[in-house]
PDB file of C-alpha atoms in Angstrom:
ATOM      1  CA  MET A   1       5.400  14.233   8.054  1.00 43.00           C
ATOM      2  CA  GLU A   2       9.099  13.539   7.963  1.00 42.00           C
ATOM      3  CA  THR A   3      11.206  14.532   4.997  1.00 44.00           C
ATOM      4  CA  ALA A   4      14.146  12.834   3.375  1.00 43.00           C
ATOM      5  CA  VAL A   5      16.359  15.805   4.208  1.00 43.00           C
ATOM      6  CA  ASP A   6      15.658  15.503   7.954  1.00 44.00           C
ATOM      7  CA  GLU A   7      15.508  11.749   8.390  1.00 48.00           C
ATOM      8  CA  GLY A   8      17.541   9.973   5.749  1.00 50.00           C
ATOM      9  CA  SER A   9      18.860   9.856   2.263  1.00 51.00           C
ATOM     10  CA  SER A  10      16.850   9.247  -0.857  1.00 50.00           C
ATOM     11  CA  VAL A  11      17.356   6.036  -2.773  1.00 51.00           C
ATOM     12  CA  GLY A  12      16.140   5.185  -6.239  1.00 51.00           C
ATOM     13  CA  LEU A  13      17.356   3.150  -9.192  1.00 48.00           C
ATOM     14  CA  GLY A  14      20.550   2.261  -7.312  1.00 50.00           C
ATOM     15  CA  MET A  15      22.050   5.733  -7.791  1.00 48.00           C
ATOM     16  CA  SER A  16      23.422   8.271  -5.364  1.00 46.00           C
ATOM     17  CA  ARG A  17      21.248  11.145  -4.225  1.00 45.00           C
ATOM     18  CA  ALA A  18      23.046  13.726  -6.368  1.00 45.00           C
ATOM     19  CA  SER A  19      22.675  11.736  -9.574  1.00 46.00           C
ATOM     20  CA  ASN A  20      19.012  10.929  -8.860  1.00 44.00           C
ATOM     21  CA  MET A  21      17.722  14.512  -9.075  1.00 46.00           C
ATOM     22  CA  GLY A  22      16.466  14.180 -12.657  1.00 46.00           C
ATOM     23  CA  SER A  23      13.325  12.427 -13.814  1.00 47.00           C
ATOM     24  CA  SER A  24      13.521   8.654 -13.666  1.00 47.00           C
ATOM     25  CA  ALA A  25      11.765   8.524 -17.067  1.00 51.00           C
ATOM     26  CA  SER A  26      14.992   9.829 -18.601  1.00 59.00           C
ATOM     27  CA  THR A  27      16.962   7.131 -16.719  1.00 69.00           C
ATOM     28  CA  PRO A  28      15.434   3.717 -17.439  1.00 75.00           C
ATOM     29  CA  ILE A  29      15.804   0.858 -14.972  1.00 79.00           C
ATOM     30  CA  ASP A  30      18.667  -1.472 -15.838  1.00 84.00           C
ATOM     31  CA  SER A  31      17.528  -4.854 -17.186  1.00 87.00           C
ATOM     32  CA  SER A  32      19.642  -6.583 -14.509  1.00 91.00           C
ATOM     33  CA  ASN A  33      17.427  -5.010 -11.791  1.00 89.00           C
ATOM     34  CA  ILE A  34      15.368  -7.689  -9.984  1.00 91.00           C
ATOM     35  CA  GLY A  35      12.238  -5.515 -10.101  1.00 87.00           C
ATOM     36  CA  PHE A  36      12.623  -5.072 -13.846  1.00 88.00           C
ATOM     37  CA  GLN A  37      13.036  -8.832 -14.297  1.00 92.00           C
ATOM     38  CA  LEU A  38       9.945  -9.610 -12.192  1.00 92.00           C
ATOM     39  CA  LEU A  39       7.806  -7.118 -14.102  1.00 89.00           C
ATOM     40  CA  LYS A  40       8.950  -8.525 -17.473  1.00 90.00           C
ATOM     41  CA  LYS A  41       8.247 -12.077 -16.243  1.00 92.00           C
ATOM     42  CA  HIS A  42       4.656 -11.070 -15.453  1.00 89.00           C
ATOM     43  CA  GLY A  43       4.033  -9.496 -18.872  1.00 88.00           C
ATOM     44  CA  TRP A  44       4.986  -5.851 -18.387  1.00 87.00           C
ATOM     45  CA  LYS A  45       6.351  -4.036 -21.443  1.00 86.00           C
ATOM     46  CA  GLU A  46       9.006  -1.359 -21.012  1.00 86.00           C
ATOM     47  CA  GLY A  47       7.618   2.177 -21.372  1.00 83.00           C
ATOM     48  CA  THR A  48       4.038   1.222 -20.459  1.00 86.00           C
ATOM     49  CA  GLY A  49       2.196   1.811 -17.190  1.00 86.00           C
ATOM     50  CA  LEU A  50       1.409  -0.855 -14.617  1.00 84.00           C
ATOM     51  CA  GLY A  51      -1.952  -2.616 -14.440  1.00 84.00           C
ATOM     52  CA  VAL A  52      -4.383  -4.272 -16.827  1.00 86.00           C
ATOM     53  CA  SER A  53      -5.176  -1.061 -18.716  1.00 87.00           C
ATOM     54  CA  GLU A  54      -1.500   0.062 -18.573  1.00 85.00           C
ATOM     55  CA  GLN A  55      -2.591   3.387 -17.042  1.00 85.00           C
ATOM     56  CA  GLY A  56      -0.714   2.884 -13.749  1.00 86.00           C
ATOM     57  CA  ARG A  57       2.616   4.098 -12.418  1.00 84.00           C
ATOM     58  CA  LEU A  58       5.310   4.779 -15.025  1.00 83.00           C
ATOM     59  CA  GLU A  59       8.179   5.640 -12.662  1.00 83.00           C
ATOM     60  CA  PRO A  60       9.618   3.688  -9.719  1.00 80.00           C
ATOM     61  CA  VAL A  61       8.453   4.592  -6.221  1.00 83.00           C
ATOM     62  CA  GLN A  62      10.964   6.822  -4.418  1.00 83.00           C
ATOM     63  CA  ALA A  63      12.420   5.053  -1.363  1.00 83.00           C
ATOM     64  CA  PHE A  64      13.972   6.632   1.726  1.00 82.00           C
ATOM     65  CA  ILE A  65      16.419   5.174   4.235  1.00 84.00           C
ATOM     66  CA  LYS A  66      15.318   5.735   7.841  1.00 80.00           C
ATOM     67  CA  LYS A  67      18.243   6.651  10.065  1.00 82.00           C
ATOM     68  CA  ASN A  68      16.379   6.980  13.359  1.00 80.00           C
ATOM     69  CA  LYS A  69      15.140   4.139  15.574  1.00 80.00           C
ATOM     70  CA  ARG A  70      11.502   5.301  15.716  1.00 82.00           C
ATOM     71  CA  GLY A  71       8.812   3.291  13.963  1.00 82.00           C
ATOM     72  CA  LEU A  72       7.177   4.333  10.722  1.00 78.00           C
ATOM     73  CA  GLY A  73       4.713   7.160  11.292  1.00 80.00           C
ATOM     74  CA  ALA A  74       6.004   7.889  14.801  1.00 82.00           C
ATOM     75  CA  ASP A  75       5.981  11.486  15.991  1.00 80.00           C
ATOM     76  CA  LYS A  76       9.093  13.137  17.295  1.00 78.00           C
ATOM     77  CA  PRO A  77       9.803  12.177  20.922  1.00 75.00           C
ATOM     78  CA  LYS A  78       7.956  14.258  23.495  1.00 75.00           C
ATOM     79  CA  LYS A  79       9.769  16.066  26.278  1.00 75.00           C
ATOM     80  CA  VAL A  80       9.742  13.965  29.442  1.00 72.00           C
ATOM     81  CA  LEU A  81       9.158  15.742  32.750  1.00 66.00           C
ATOM     82  CA  LYS A  82      11.608  14.938  35.501  1.00 65.00           C
ATOM     83  CA  HIS A  83      10.247  13.254  38.623  1.00 61.00           C
ATOM     84  CA  SER A  84      11.090  16.249  40.828  1.00 57.00           C
ATOM     85  CA  LYS A  85       8.997  18.608  38.671  1.00 51.00           C
ATOM     86  CA  ILE A  86       5.973  16.314  38.825  1.00 52.00           C
ATOM     87  CA  HIS A  87       6.368  15.864  42.586  1.00 53.00           C
ATOM     88  CA  ASP A  88       6.735  19.611  43.237  1.00 53.00           C
ATOM     89  CA  GLU A  89       3.572  20.444  41.282  1.00 55.00           C
ATOM     90  CA  ASP A  90       1.427  17.777  42.964  1.00 55.00           C
ATOM     91  CA  GLU A  91       2.722  18.154  46.527  1.00 56.00           C
ATOM     92  CA  PRO A  92       0.836  21.359  47.522  1.00 57.00           C
ATOM     93  CA  LYS A  93      -2.444  19.858  46.282  1.00 57.00           C
ATOM     94  CA  VAL A  94      -1.923  16.690  48.323  1.00 54.00           C
ATOM     95  CA  ILE A  95      -1.085  18.642  51.506  1.00 55.00           C
ATOM     96  CA  GLN A  96      -3.985  21.041  50.982  1.00 56.00           C
ATOM     97  CA  PHE A  97      -6.399  18.175  50.397  1.00 54.00           C
ATOM     98  CA  SER A  98      -5.277  16.356  53.549  1.00 56.00           C
ATOM     99  CA  LEU A  99      -5.725  19.549  55.642  1.00 57.00           C
ATOM    100  CA  GLU A 100      -9.254  20.107  54.379  1.00 58.00           C
ATOM    101  CA  LYS A 101     -10.215  16.538  55.245  1.00 56.00           C
ATOM    102  CA  SER A 102      -9.246  16.865  58.961  1.00 53.00           C
TER     103      SER A 102
END
């Protein structure tokens, strides 16, 4: 699994990485935040959890910025063999096979 240190910078609550090291519970979301406004519009009360029983998530989900061009969940690129290496390995087998057939 990729980490934020290797692949990108951490983003949360609109703050820089250095200022986002503390718990987000100690830094409430600003009321001008669109997510905050949407939650309030749908009946959420500040300081309570998400969901009907208010037992859900209390802190915002941590987001990461991807800096590479690979898709989500993609493994690191595999080493590609050069054509000459593939040809050199297969050539003796092909010649040997053709000699046995004659």
